XYZ file of C-alpha atoms in Angstrom:
758
model
C 30.386 -109.390 -14.870
C 33.869 -110.883 -14.351
C 33.855 -114.647 -14.719
C 35.533 -115.932 -11.578
C 36.096 -119.426 -10.263
C 37.103 -120.425 -6.748
C 40.723 -120.873 -7.795
C 40.782 -117.269 -9.072
C 39.967 -115.738 -5.691
C 43.525 -115.927 -4.331
C 44.488 -113.520 -7.125
C 41.300 -111.503 -7.528
C 40.947 -110.343 -3.933
C 44.472 -108.815 -3.661
C 44.175 -107.166 -7.083
C 40.888 -105.518 -6.144
C 42.258 -104.308 -2.817
C 45.398 -102.865 -4.417
C 43.230 -101.000 -6.936
C 41.212 -99.534 -4.046
C 44.141 -98.225 -2.000
C 44.552 -94.758 -3.642
C 40.844 -94.060 -3.195
C 40.823 -95.545 0.303
C 43.568 -93.224 1.515
C 41.423 -90.187 0.673
C 39.166 -91.037 3.614
C 42.051 -91.324 6.091
C 43.284 -88.310 8.011
C 45.962 -87.755 10.607
C 44.630 -86.644 13.976
C 45.620 -83.360 15.650
C 48.771 -83.115 13.591
C 50.145 -86.273 15.166
C 51.698 -88.320 12.351
C 51.536 -91.458 14.504
C 47.720 -91.517 14.706
C 45.021 -91.445 12.040
C 41.271 -91.915 11.723
C 39.069 -93.103 8.844
C 36.019 -90.884 8.377
C 34.767 -87.990 10.526
C 34.264 -88.020 14.282
C 30.539 -87.532 13.663
C 30.467 -91.228 12.772
C 30.846 -92.033 16.466
C 31.611 -95.679 17.190
C 31.475 -96.448 13.467
C 34.517 -94.183 13.020
C 36.440 -96.576 15.262
C 35.190 -99.583 13.351
C 36.026 -98.003 9.988
C 39.513 -97.172 11.270
C 40.051 -100.724 12.526
C 39.008 -102.126 9.144
C 41.309 -99.670 7.386
C 44.223 -100.837 9.565
C 43.508 -104.449 8.569
C 43.372 -103.684 4.827
C 46.460 -101.476 4.762
C 48.339 -103.874 7.025
C 47.507 -106.758 4.718
C 48.758 -104.822 1.700
C 51.956 -103.810 3.508
C 52.852 -107.168 5.018
C 51.974 -109.790 2.399
C 53.796 -110.297 -0.886
C 50.572 -111.429 -2.574
C 49.630 -107.748 -2.756
C 51.580 -106.407 -5.723
C 51.930 -102.649 -5.317
C 54.409 -102.181 -8.152
C 51.824 -100.542 -10.397
C 50.091 -98.596 -7.649
C 50.420 -94.995 -6.528
C 50.637 -96.354 -2.982
C 53.779 -98.203 -1.893
C 54.329 -100.659 0.930
C 55.849 -98.008 3.206
C 52.770 -95.802 2.891
C 50.532 -98.792 3.621
C 52.596 -99.682 6.671
C 52.545 -96.117 8.025
C 48.782 -95.779 7.564
C 48.108 -99.212 9.059
C 50.128 -98.434 12.174
C 48.614 -94.958 12.529
C 45.103 -96.402 12.325
C 45.897 -99.314 14.652
C 47.470 -97.046 17.267
C 44.623 -94.556 17.023
C 42.221 -97.332 18.054
C 44.452 -98.233 20.986
C 44.834 -94.615 22.088
C 41.102 -93.837 21.989
C 40.164 -96.943 24.000
C 39.295 -96.714 27.680
C 42.225 -99.031 28.524
C 44.891 -96.662 27.153
C 47.671 -96.411 29.773
C 48.674 -92.915 28.579
C 45.204 -91.428 28.823
C 42.276 -91.849 26.469
C 42.466 -89.603 23.413
C 39.378 -87.403 23.426
C 38.518 -87.835 19.758
C 36.150 -90.802 19.517
C 36.434 -92.528 22.923
C 35.258 -96.106 23.102
C 35.383 -99.252 25.243
C 33.117 -101.282 27.480
C 30.039 -100.702 25.369
C 27.652 -102.965 23.511
C 29.573 -102.855 20.237
C 33.129 -102.582 21.500
C 33.820 -106.366 21.700
C 33.177 -106.557 17.951
C 35.723 -103.822 17.264
C 38.186 -105.415 19.667
C 37.930 -108.650 17.687
C 38.491 -106.742 14.444
C 41.548 -105.097 16.013
C 42.844 -108.569 16.921
C 42.334 -109.624 13.277
C 44.306 -106.567 12.180
C 47.078 -107.591 14.561
C 47.164 -111.019 12.898
C 47.927 -109.598 9.459
C 50.206 -106.863 10.862
C 52.120 -109.192 13.150
C 55.563 -108.326 11.792
C 54.808 -104.600 11.789
C 53.755 -104.213 15.418
C 56.050 -103.275 18.279
C 56.087 -105.031 21.638
C 54.271 -102.009 23.073
C 51.526 -102.341 20.429
C 51.010 -105.973 21.364
C 50.976 -105.233 25.090
C 48.421 -102.471 24.662
C 46.221 -104.729 22.529
C 46.391 -107.386 25.258
C 45.284 -104.803 27.832
C 42.440 -103.717 25.553
C 41.192 -107.286 25.145
C 41.470 -107.855 28.915
C 39.415 -104.718 29.526
C 36.704 -105.851 27.119
C 36.626 -109.321 28.657
C 36.232 -107.859 32.146
C 33.433 -105.638 30.859
C 31.546 -108.771 29.845
C 31.888 -110.873 32.972
C 28.365 -111.900 33.897
C 26.780 -110.647 37.066
C 23.255 -112.091 36.818
C 21.899 -109.791 39.525
C 23.198 -106.656 37.802
C 21.639 -105.318 34.598
C 23.281 -102.271 33.072
C 21.936 -100.702 29.878
C 24.489 -99.280 27.470
C 24.560 -97.967 23.906
C 23.105 -99.739 20.848
C 20.338 -101.260 22.942
C 22.534 -103.942 24.480
C 23.202 -104.928 28.069
C 26.754 -105.400 29.176
C 26.676 -107.588 32.227
C 24.046 -110.105 31.282
C 23.043 -111.831 28.043
C 20.560 -109.413 26.445
C 18.286 -112.240 25.368
C 14.713 -111.633 26.546
C 12.931 -114.964 26.198
C 10.190 -115.184 23.562
C 11.152 -111.831 22.036
C 12.812 -113.010 18.849
C 12.246 -109.699 17.102
C 14.629 -107.939 19.477
C 17.198 -110.689 19.812
C 20.919 -110.060 20.087
C 22.636 -113.160 18.737
C 25.451 -111.181 17.139
C 26.343 -109.328 20.338
C 26.407 -112.563 22.338
C 28.681 -114.032 19.670
C 31.172 -111.180 19.654
C 31.205 -111.066 23.470
C 32.015 -114.776 23.533
C 34.700 -114.129 20.929
C 36.532 -111.500 22.962
C 36.213 -113.491 26.179
C 37.812 -116.430 24.386
C 40.619 -114.255 23.033
C 41.344 -113.044 26.572
C 41.477 -116.649 27.803
C 43.875 -117.644 25.045
C 46.128 -114.664 25.766
C 46.296 -115.213 29.528
C 44.823 -118.542 30.711
C 46.258 -117.965 34.203
C 44.688 -114.559 34.705
C 42.851 -114.036 37.997
C 39.614 -113.605 36.042
C 40.142 -116.570 33.700
C 37.485 -118.679 35.415
C 34.909 -115.906 35.118
C 35.883 -115.277 31.495
C 35.356 -118.926 30.648
C 32.000 -119.101 32.425
C 30.789 -115.974 30.659
C 32.127 -117.137 27.291
C 30.258 -120.441 27.492
C 27.032 -118.775 28.574
C 27.228 -116.287 25.695
C 27.981 -119.092 23.229
C 25.041 -121.143 24.447
C 22.803 -118.121 23.883
C 24.070 -116.981 20.488
C 22.376 -119.368 18.037
C 19.835 -120.475 20.615
C 16.357 -121.855 19.863
C 13.262 -122.390 22.048
C 13.895 -126.149 22.279
C 17.117 -125.443 24.196
C 15.024 -124.655 27.264
C 14.124 -128.365 27.566
C 17.347 -129.856 26.159
C 19.117 -132.176 28.584
C 22.156 -132.747 26.339
C 25.390 -132.129 28.242
C 27.503 -129.250 26.906
C 30.681 -128.263 28.731
C 29.603 -130.148 31.827
C 25.999 -128.945 32.095
C 22.657 -129.680 30.426
C 21.789 -127.193 27.713
C 18.640 -126.217 29.593
C 20.873 -124.924 32.401
C 22.990 -122.828 30.031
C 19.914 -121.539 28.226
C 18.721 -117.992 29.005
C 16.507 -117.273 25.993
C 15.967 -118.029 22.314
C 17.555 -115.856 19.640
C 16.262 -117.946 16.733
C 12.867 -119.295 15.807
C 12.299 -123.082 15.849
C 13.146 -123.239 12.123
C 16.498 -121.491 12.878
C 15.288 -118.329 11.139
C 16.707 -115.168 12.714
C 14.881 -111.909 13.236
C 16.645 -108.642 13.985
C 15.443 -105.063 14.025
C 11.986 -106.612 14.133
C 12.058 -108.672 10.925
C 13.763 -111.681 9.327
C 17.311 -110.457 8.787
C 19.916 -112.666 7.071
C 22.472 -109.850 7.299
C 22.666 -110.364 11.053
C 23.076 -114.092 10.542
C 26.272 -113.288 8.655
C 27.383 -110.870 11.373
C 26.858 -113.530 14.061
C 28.704 -116.190 12.079
C 31.649 -113.848 11.486
C 32.286 -113.524 15.222
C 31.983 -117.257 15.784
C 34.235 -118.110 12.842
C 36.832 -115.543 13.894
C 36.874 -117.125 17.354
C 37.253 -120.613 15.827
C 40.359 -119.507 13.932
C 41.764 -117.809 17.046
C 41.477 -121.037 19.044
C 42.987 -123.115 16.244
C 45.824 -120.632 15.711
C 46.633 -120.896 19.418
C 46.862 -124.684 19.104
C 43.783 -125.161 21.285
C 40.615 -127.090 20.590
C 37.694 -124.642 20.192
C 34.866 -124.975 22.741
C 32.235 -127.448 21.604
C 29.571 -124.787 22.008
C 31.290 -122.467 19.539
C 29.771 -123.798 16.320
C 26.651 -125.286 17.842
C 23.675 -124.943 15.430
C 25.832 -123.495 12.648
C 24.851 -126.276 10.181
C 21.149 -125.741 10.920
C 21.434 -121.968 10.570
C 23.377 -122.406 7.341
C 20.644 -124.662 5.966
C 18.352 -121.623 6.181
C 20.934 -119.110 4.995
C 22.010 -120.986 1.896
C 18.416 -121.049 0.651
C 18.842 -117.276 0.288
C 21.912 -117.470 -1.955
C 20.878 -116.353 -5.422
C 22.436 -117.251 -8.750
C 24.818 -114.295 -9.128
C 26.022 -114.386 -5.528
C 23.538 -111.917 -4.084
C 21.856 -112.643 -0.759
C 18.054 -112.429 -0.799
C 16.301 -110.395 1.911
C 12.702 -111.719 1.927
C 11.573 -109.301 4.637
C 13.483 -106.318 3.291
C 16.607 -104.538 4.406
C 17.222 -101.425 6.491
C 20.659 -100.712 5.027
C 21.928 -99.719 1.561
C 21.780 -102.406 -1.098
C 24.734 -104.599 -2.119
C 26.606 -103.562 1.073
C 26.600 -104.442 4.757
C 25.122 -107.953 5.151
C 25.987 -108.770 1.520
C 29.656 -107.959 2.154
C 29.668 -109.877 5.445
C 28.768 -112.865 3.306
C 32.171 -113.155 1.598
C 34.281 -114.499 4.525
C 31.298 -116.516 5.761
C 31.217 -118.299 2.401
C 34.977 -118.821 2.616
C 34.662 -120.474 6.022
C 31.755 -122.671 4.959
C 33.701 -123.673 1.853
C 36.991 -124.385 3.619
C 35.901 -125.629 7.026
C 32.514 -127.224 6.252
C 33.148 -128.353 2.677
C 29.992 -126.672 1.378
C 29.972 -126.795 -2.427
C 27.159 -124.246 -2.641
C 29.279 -121.800 -0.640
C 32.213 -122.375 -2.993
C 30.114 -121.587 -6.063
C 28.481 -118.589 -4.459
C 31.704 -117.049 -3.146
C 33.190 -116.742 -6.633
C 29.984 -115.165 -7.919
C 29.647 -112.794 -4.957
C 33.240 -111.697 -5.457
C 32.574 -111.149 -9.170
C 29.579 -109.009 -8.235
C 31.823 -106.861 -6.064
C 34.455 -106.520 -8.778
C 31.847 -105.576 -11.349
C 30.924 -102.494 -9.365
C 34.581 -101.602 -8.881
C 35.137 -101.840 -12.633
C 32.336 -99.322 -13.169
C 34.234 -96.736 -11.130
C 37.222 -94.779 -12.391
C 38.879 -94.344 -9.007
C 39.163 -97.923 -7.690
C 36.311 -97.491 -5.209
C 33.714 -100.196 -4.731
C 30.524 -98.215 -4.090
C 31.392 -94.498 -3.940
C 30.012 -93.799 -7.392
C 26.697 -95.484 -6.661
C 26.387 -93.705 -3.290
C 27.389 -90.273 -4.609
C 23.957 -88.733 -3.992
C 24.076 -89.959 -0.409
C 27.547 -88.428 0.081
C 26.348 -85.081 -1.282
C 23.381 -85.136 1.068
C 25.566 -85.938 4.062
C 28.141 -83.267 3.274
C 25.600 -80.588 2.392
C 25.891 -77.538 4.674
C 22.107 -77.330 4.713
C 20.090 -79.199 7.287
C 18.473 -82.274 5.821
C 15.796 -84.441 7.400
C 17.043 -87.347 9.483
C 17.499 -90.392 7.318
C 17.861 -94.071 7.931
C 20.516 -95.346 7.986
C 22.621 -92.765 9.789
C 25.136 -90.834 7.654
C 27.963 -92.552 9.519
C 27.095 -95.744 7.633
C 28.306 -94.105 4.412
C 31.889 -93.820 5.635
C 31.959 -97.362 6.978
C 30.640 -98.591 3.629
C 33.716 -97.292 1.821
C 36.082 -99.552 3.735
C 33.758 -102.527 4.266
C 34.286 -104.000 0.796
C 38.105 -104.211 0.901
C 38.020 -105.434 4.503
C 35.615 -108.319 3.944
C 37.316 -109.223 0.666
C 40.628 -109.188 2.520
C 39.251 -111.273 5.370
C 37.886 -113.800 2.863
C 41.344 -113.988 1.292
C 43.000 -114.327 4.720
C 40.692 -117.119 5.827
C 40.893 -118.769 2.429
C 44.449 -119.871 3.257
C 43.429 -121.625 6.484
C 43.061 -125.364 6.855
C 41.036 -127.505 9.231
C 37.629 -129.149 9.195
C 34.936 -127.791 11.502
C 31.920 -129.845 10.464
C 29.673 -130.916 7.615
C 26.626 -129.371 5.965
C 23.251 -131.125 5.993
C 21.284 -131.354 2.771
C 18.130 -129.233 3.025
C 16.631 -131.077 0.055
C 15.457 -127.882 -1.581
C 12.173 -127.938 0.331
C 10.281 -124.752 1.229
C 10.793 -123.084 4.588
C 7.995 -121.643 6.708
C 8.318 -119.832 10.012
C 4.844 -118.716 11.155
C 6.254 -116.921 14.189
C 7.765 -114.263 11.941
C 5.307 -114.620 9.075
C 7.902 -115.977 6.654
C 7.634 -118.554 3.893
C 10.064 -119.141 1.029
C 11.252 -121.597 -1.575
C 14.447 -121.575 -3.601
C 14.375 -123.860 -6.639
C 16.558 -124.242 -9.704
C 14.711 -121.562 -11.682
C 12.833 -119.428 -9.144
C 13.274 -117.858 -5.744
C 9.919 -117.010 -4.195
C 9.059 -115.713 -0.746
C 6.528 -113.811 1.282
C 6.942 -111.991 4.586
C 4.158 -110.710 6.815
C 6.646 -108.829 8.983
C 8.587 -106.755 6.491
C 10.908 -103.828 7.035
C 8.912 -100.618 6.694
C 6.124 -102.113 4.588
C 4.062 -104.476 6.735
C 4.301 -107.236 4.145
C 6.131 -107.963 0.911
C 6.852 -110.759 -1.544
C 9.626 -111.735 -3.913
C 9.883 -113.655 -7.148
C 13.386 -113.737 -8.606
C 14.215 -115.665 -11.777
C 17.353 -117.708 -12.319
C 20.232 -115.382 -13.270
C 17.984 -112.403 -12.535
C 19.331 -111.442 -9.098
C 19.813 -107.897 -10.373
C 16.038 -107.495 -10.837
C 15.334 -107.659 -7.111
C 14.582 -104.662 -4.911
C 12.881 -105.716 -1.726
C 11.199 -102.673 -0.220
C 7.418 -103.011 -0.290
C 7.630 -105.415 -3.220
C 4.358 -106.951 -4.442
C 2.254 -104.908 -2.036
C -0.308 -102.474 -3.459
C -0.162 -98.837 -2.394
C -3.060 -96.495 -1.667
C -2.033 -92.833 -1.570
C -4.554 -90.605 0.211
C -4.738 -86.852 0.500
C -4.133 -86.934 4.239
C -1.361 -89.540 4.165
C -1.707 -92.966 5.726
C 0.055 -94.991 3.032
C 1.508 -97.547 5.459
C -0.066 -100.926 6.198
C -0.138 -103.108 9.273
C -0.701 -106.858 9.262
C -3.781 -108.181 11.033
C -3.499 -111.941 10.503
C -1.892 -114.474 8.189
C -1.381 -118.199 7.586
C 1.350 -120.095 5.748
C 1.248 -123.490 4.029
C 4.007 -125.468 2.329
C 4.017 -128.407 -0.056
C 6.784 -130.054 -2.091
C 8.203 -127.429 -4.431
C 6.105 -124.478 -3.311
C 3.948 -122.692 -0.779
C 0.814 -120.620 -0.277
C 0.098 -117.815 2.150
C -2.876 -115.569 2.793
C -3.422 -112.652 5.123
C -5.118 -109.354 5.855
C -3.682 -105.885 6.284
C -5.203 -102.647 7.534
C -4.023 -99.876 5.214
C -4.488 -96.113 5.211
C -4.626 -95.632 8.975
C -7.027 -98.560 9.239
C -9.467 -97.114 6.729
C -8.812 -99.794 4.099
C -9.048 -103.569 4.433
C -6.548 -105.346 2.198
C -6.598 -109.111 1.570
C -3.594 -110.712 -0.155
C -2.833 -114.286 -1.210
C 0.467 -115.364 -2.736
C 1.035 -118.856 -4.101
C 4.285 -120.358 -5.434
C 3.155 -123.292 -7.563
C 5.163 -126.534 -7.484
C 6.191 -126.139 -11.130
C 9.229 -124.194 -9.906
C 8.481 -121.104 -12.017
C 4.962 -119.748 -11.529
C 3.527 -117.625 -8.731
C -0.035 -116.317 -8.413
C -0.712 -112.977 -6.709
C -4.290 -112.210 -5.600
C -5.172 -108.862 -4.041
C -8.526 -107.431 -2.960
C -9.125 -104.206 -1.031
C -12.175 -102.207 0.049
C -12.799 -99.112 2.129
C -13.928 -99.228 5.757
C -14.386 -95.463 6.009
C -14.683 -92.589 3.592
C -11.310 -91.841 1.996
C -9.952 -89.164 -0.334
C -7.827 -91.254 -2.700
C -5.201 -89.579 -4.891
C -3.402 -92.561 -6.434
C -3.860 -96.316 -6.463
C -0.926 -98.519 -7.472
C -1.675 -102.236 -7.514
C 0.861 -105.084 -7.442
C 3.940 -102.811 -7.274
C 6.518 -105.254 -8.599
C 9.877 -103.572 -8.083
C 12.343 -103.909 -10.961
C 15.857 -102.704 -10.125
C 17.382 -100.727 -12.990
C 20.944 -99.740 -12.185
C 24.569 -100.488 -12.995
C 24.208 -104.188 -12.160
C 22.081 -104.631 -15.296
C 23.854 -102.004 -17.406
C 21.346 -99.278 -16.434
C 18.872 -100.490 -19.077
C 15.797 -102.685 -18.974
C 13.735 -103.999 -21.871
C 10.027 -104.351 -21.112
C 8.310 -106.567 -23.699
C 4.546 -106.482 -24.287
C 2.068 -106.852 -27.142
C 3.212 -103.449 -28.357
C 6.774 -104.697 -28.788
C 9.976 -104.168 -26.766
C 10.436 -100.920 -24.856
C 13.901 -100.005 -23.524
C 13.857 -97.943 -20.340
C 16.864 -96.201 -18.838
C 17.598 -96.552 -15.139
C 19.588 -93.844 -13.348
C 19.113 -90.517 -15.127
C 15.736 -91.249 -16.715
C 12.957 -88.685 -16.497
C 10.285 -89.651 -14.010
C 7.213 -90.794 -15.951
C 4.758 -93.643 -16.500
C 4.788 -96.036 -19.445
C 1.354 -97.485 -20.117
C 1.325 -100.894 -21.778
C -1.979 -102.033 -23.278
C -1.218 -105.711 -23.052
C -2.377 -108.754 -21.064
C 1.248 -109.672 -20.437
C 4.663 -108.110 -19.783
C 8.150 -109.589 -19.762
C 11.307 -108.057 -18.294
C 14.596 -108.756 -20.090
C 13.528 -112.249 -21.183
C 13.787 -113.238 -17.516
C 10.538 -112.533 -15.716
C 7.035 -112.665 -17.166
C 3.652 -111.649 -15.825
C 0.123 -112.089 -17.103
C -3.202 -110.640 -15.986
C -5.698 -113.205 -14.693
C -8.376 -110.630 -13.893
C -9.286 -109.495 -17.409
C -7.456 -106.152 -17.159
C -5.186 -106.127 -20.193
C -3.063 -103.250 -19.015
C 0.162 -102.771 -17.075
C 1.969 -99.556 -16.140
C 5.709 -99.122 -15.656
C 6.384 -96.328 -13.176
C 9.851 -95.051 -14.112
C 11.745 -93.245 -11.358
C 15.263 -92.487 -12.655
C 16.815 -91.898 -9.222
C 18.356 -94.141 -6.589
C 15.525 -94.140 -4.090
C 16.411 -97.297 -2.135
C 17.889 -96.877 1.343
C 20.967 -94.640 1.312
C 20.377 -93.617 -2.315
C 21.811 -97.034 -3.121
C 19.664 -98.456 -5.946
C 17.422 -97.211 -8.732
C 14.285 -99.216 -9.430
C 11.098 -98.930 -11.441
C 7.731 -100.475 -10.572
C 5.307 -102.524 -12.618
C 1.809 -101.554 -11.533
C -1.484 -103.402 -12.071
C -3.953 -101.779 -11.797
C -2.940 -98.114 -11.957
C -5.426 -95.334 -11.270
C -4.314 -91.715 -10.850
C -7.832 -90.223 -10.649
C -8.355 -88.271 -7.408
C -11.682 -89.367 -5.954
C -13.649 -89.736 -2.754
C -14.756 -93.273 -1.938
C -17.487 -94.148 0.514
C -17.300 -96.960 3.084
C -17.649 -100.392 1.492
C -16.357 -99.256 -1.899
C -14.370 -101.790 -3.897
C -10.840 -100.479 -4.243
C -8.907 -103.365 -5.774
C -9.691 -106.843 -7.084
C -6.681 -108.054 -9.034
C -5.048 -111.325 -9.996
C -1.676 -111.694 -11.704
C 0.503 -114.668 -12.586
C 4.264 -114.150 -12.340
C 6.519 -116.568 -14.206
C 10.246 -116.848 -13.522
C 12.900 -117.731 -16.080
C 10.824 -117.233 -19.244
C 11.493 -115.223 -22.384
C 9.147 -112.750 -24.039
C 7.904 -115.205 -26.666
C 6.866 -117.742 -24.036
C 5.206 -115.013 -21.976
C 3.242 -113.834 -25.031
C 1.811 -117.358 -25.478
C 1.213 -117.852 -21.779
C -2.331 -116.374 -21.442
C -3.699 -118.603 -24.206
C -1.834 -121.738 -23.153
C -1.939 -121.504 -19.380
C -5.171 -119.801 -18.279
C -8.239 -121.977 -17.788
C -11.710 -121.387 -16.335
C -12.100 -118.858 -13.536
C -14.873 -117.740 -11.186
C -15.136 -114.464 -9.314
C -17.938 -114.184 -6.788
C -18.291 -111.771 -3.912
C -15.122 -112.292 -1.936
C -14.303 -115.696 -3.418
C -12.089 -115.937 -6.476
C -10.963 -119.142 -8.167
C -8.592 -119.616 -11.085
C -7.162 -122.554 -12.991
C -3.585 -122.118 -14.118
C -1.421 -124.460 -16.112
C 2.054 -124.655 -14.602
C 5.263 -124.713 -16.596
C 5.428 -128.426 -15.751
C 2.274 -128.938 -17.886
C 0.101 -129.715 -14.867
C -3.054 -127.757 -14.101
C -3.648 -126.163 -10.699
C -6.707 -124.633 -9.130
C -6.131 -121.678 -6.818
C -8.950 -120.162 -4.769
C -9.075 -117.585 -1.975
C -11.946 -116.201 0.079
C -11.524 -112.616 1.287
C -15.096 -112.347 2.606
C -15.798 -112.295 6.357
C -18.126 -115.282 5.945
C -17.853 -118.743 4.395
C -18.317 -118.832 0.629
C -18.834 -121.439 -2.051
C -18.929 -121.535 -5.827
C -19.366 -124.060 -8.607
C -16.218 -124.104 -10.737
C -16.414 -125.500 -14.309
C -13.400 -127.633 -15.199
C -12.359 -128.332 -18.763
C -9.420 -130.523 -17.849
C -9.203 -133.998 -16.314
C -9.406 -133.731 -12.530
C -10.198 -137.232 -11.255
C -6.652 -137.731 -9.971
C -6.569 -134.394 -8.144
C -4.476 -133.720 -5.067
C -5.331 -131.031 -2.530
C -2.054 -129.279 -1.698
C -3.499 -126.599 0.592
C -6.874 -126.841 2.301
C -9.119 -129.693 3.434
C -10.308 -132.418 1.006
C -13.949 -131.525 1.662
C -13.297 -128.015 0.341
C -12.878 -129.383 -3.202
C -15.641 -131.731 -4.377
C -15.961 -132.957 -7.978
C -19.489 -132.561 -9.301
C -20.198 -133.488 -12.922
C -17.955 -131.426 -15.214
C -16.809 -129.141 -12.436
C -16.031 -128.851 -8.758
C -17.768 -127.331 -5.781
C -15.409 -125.107 -3.807
C -16.204 -124.290 -0.192
C -13.935 -121.957 1.759
C -14.110 -120.491 5.269
C -13.489 -116.776 5.848
C -9.919 -115.976 4.821
C -9.470 -119.498 3.473
C -7.217 -120.595 0.647
C -7.274 -123.696 -1.543
C -4.594 -125.035 -3.887
C -5.354 -128.232 -5.810
C -3.240 -130.051 -8.395
C -5.466 -131.224 -11.247
C -4.545 -132.883 -14.545
C -1.418 -133.309 -16.588
C -0.735 -132.216 -20.146
C -3.760 -133.781 -21.852
C -5.778 -130.551 -21.907
C -6.004 -129.233 -25.494
C -4.225 -125.929 -26.069
C -4.279 -123.490 -29.004
C -1.830 -123.985 -31.825
């Protein structure tokens, strides 16, 4: 991966964009033979065709107008960039509902839920194209912005539903419905209302624009506490401005029904764009504009991984390494420049290097076309294919997203002005019970669990330092039960989350297989900063015809970001496995431990000395965007009929981040102590990588359970991290453990004085 530093970005961004231009122009076509208008992507993309065209205008305008973009060695010269930029810009004006010469019937737009976002992007394009635009272009843009502002004047008694699930004339913020919140739409509406105010402060509607702008700002990054907040903002108490909460009390954001950091970035982009617009106009931005940004960033920066990738603990409903990941670039720039965030500065250079690495793997200057080739073939196939998520239109937007957000990061990177400061989150874990989320990001391990995951019910993550490329979120760490009559999905019944310094524990139940299987899962991130314990037990509630059982299901991405090769170490030695292009098969490893690329280790705690690597060889993640294999424990491909009450799974695995194969090989002998497995209650002692022993116990039974646990290490100075003190009672050379139904116990025991094998 290219080794970039912050000071390299001023050069790296323009170079990457210039290299993309010849490929980028292949997606641009003139409309109806009119050389003055052009569109990026097909009309079937709908509104996304407008957005892609706006972004294309920005990128080509930047290349045409700024000397930092050296086109001397390119097949595309400045004149071609200028002509394309103007054709794209004018196409967006001509297709808008405000067009004074009649709306071009190609992809009409305007006055909808998403149109303020595209209007803001068109205003950004006008910033970089300033010297290229005619007076007529500027006048038509002003009319477009005025139209969009008028479309978002609030009429509280009038509710009008429009496309994309938004409401135009009232903040679409239903109180106490965080999962369907619209923070990003409120932010881009406030943005365009502010731009209209700046352009014409004496307009007849200026007072209404301002009122609507402030109300949308107050309800962008809003939290439940705002409903009782008497702090005066813009002349009124916050509780008066407040309509509904878009964020949970912890400032975690859900969207599309799950925790979604991609939409955090999208919301921040609109707010940051508005901040620059106000500053560029010589005006002080509204105080509400960046309200709660530091608190939201304190959550978001916990998700920044070591190579610049953004973690998605609850999964992602868009192709990998695109969309929300690309939105991140200019957000990092703003937080670096305007908030002085050192973490953002470090991460921006790494995220940019990640982008350039993929471009270097292509031979045409594109950023992701090679990786998404199978998706393109599917979209362009003349045969009918089943409806897929995301929509095919996302493919065309994805081709221009990378140069746009890299260009915007470069553009904002030249701006000055302080907007605020970043609080120190102290590296403590974050829990948000309302969306079933718990996570911790330490120096050597990122660990998380979500009980409201995209498409999977629940999922967990453990990512080692410098192992960002291992992660693939979908259904990670959740066992799968494949039955003859379908029903592989799971739904969450209940869950609890607990945090302690340096880690967390969570436990919950899922109904799998159309409610015919009860599945109990506990996931514990120990405070040693490296080790996690995964406990899973499942049993049948009805008769089932089981075809395949895959336990654990640890996803291991195996694609271009790791050189399309993984080395799986076990007692049988190293085994190299190809990513894209490999034959689909299973690799059975008779070993109590496995290590991936000297980065991530795992060891069986349940006595099953066997792991299976399910090799796929195709890019099966959303949008054919990423190839990944799965480590399975246990694995059982025997078709069989199981009666009600049959034990289906009872597994326990330790996962250790940032360890090599040699350390993993020693781990079972050095780090596994006494264990007890009774009906429903399982207890294990595990020695952390900090040389302290921990006891972990979980009760999956529907009734209280107890067991006597022998202890061979010093425990007199124990500390109960999760659970009640009376649930762990020292008795002689052991401890009595008492747990309620669904209970979990985590206790820190002794230090390093326990004898270990040589």
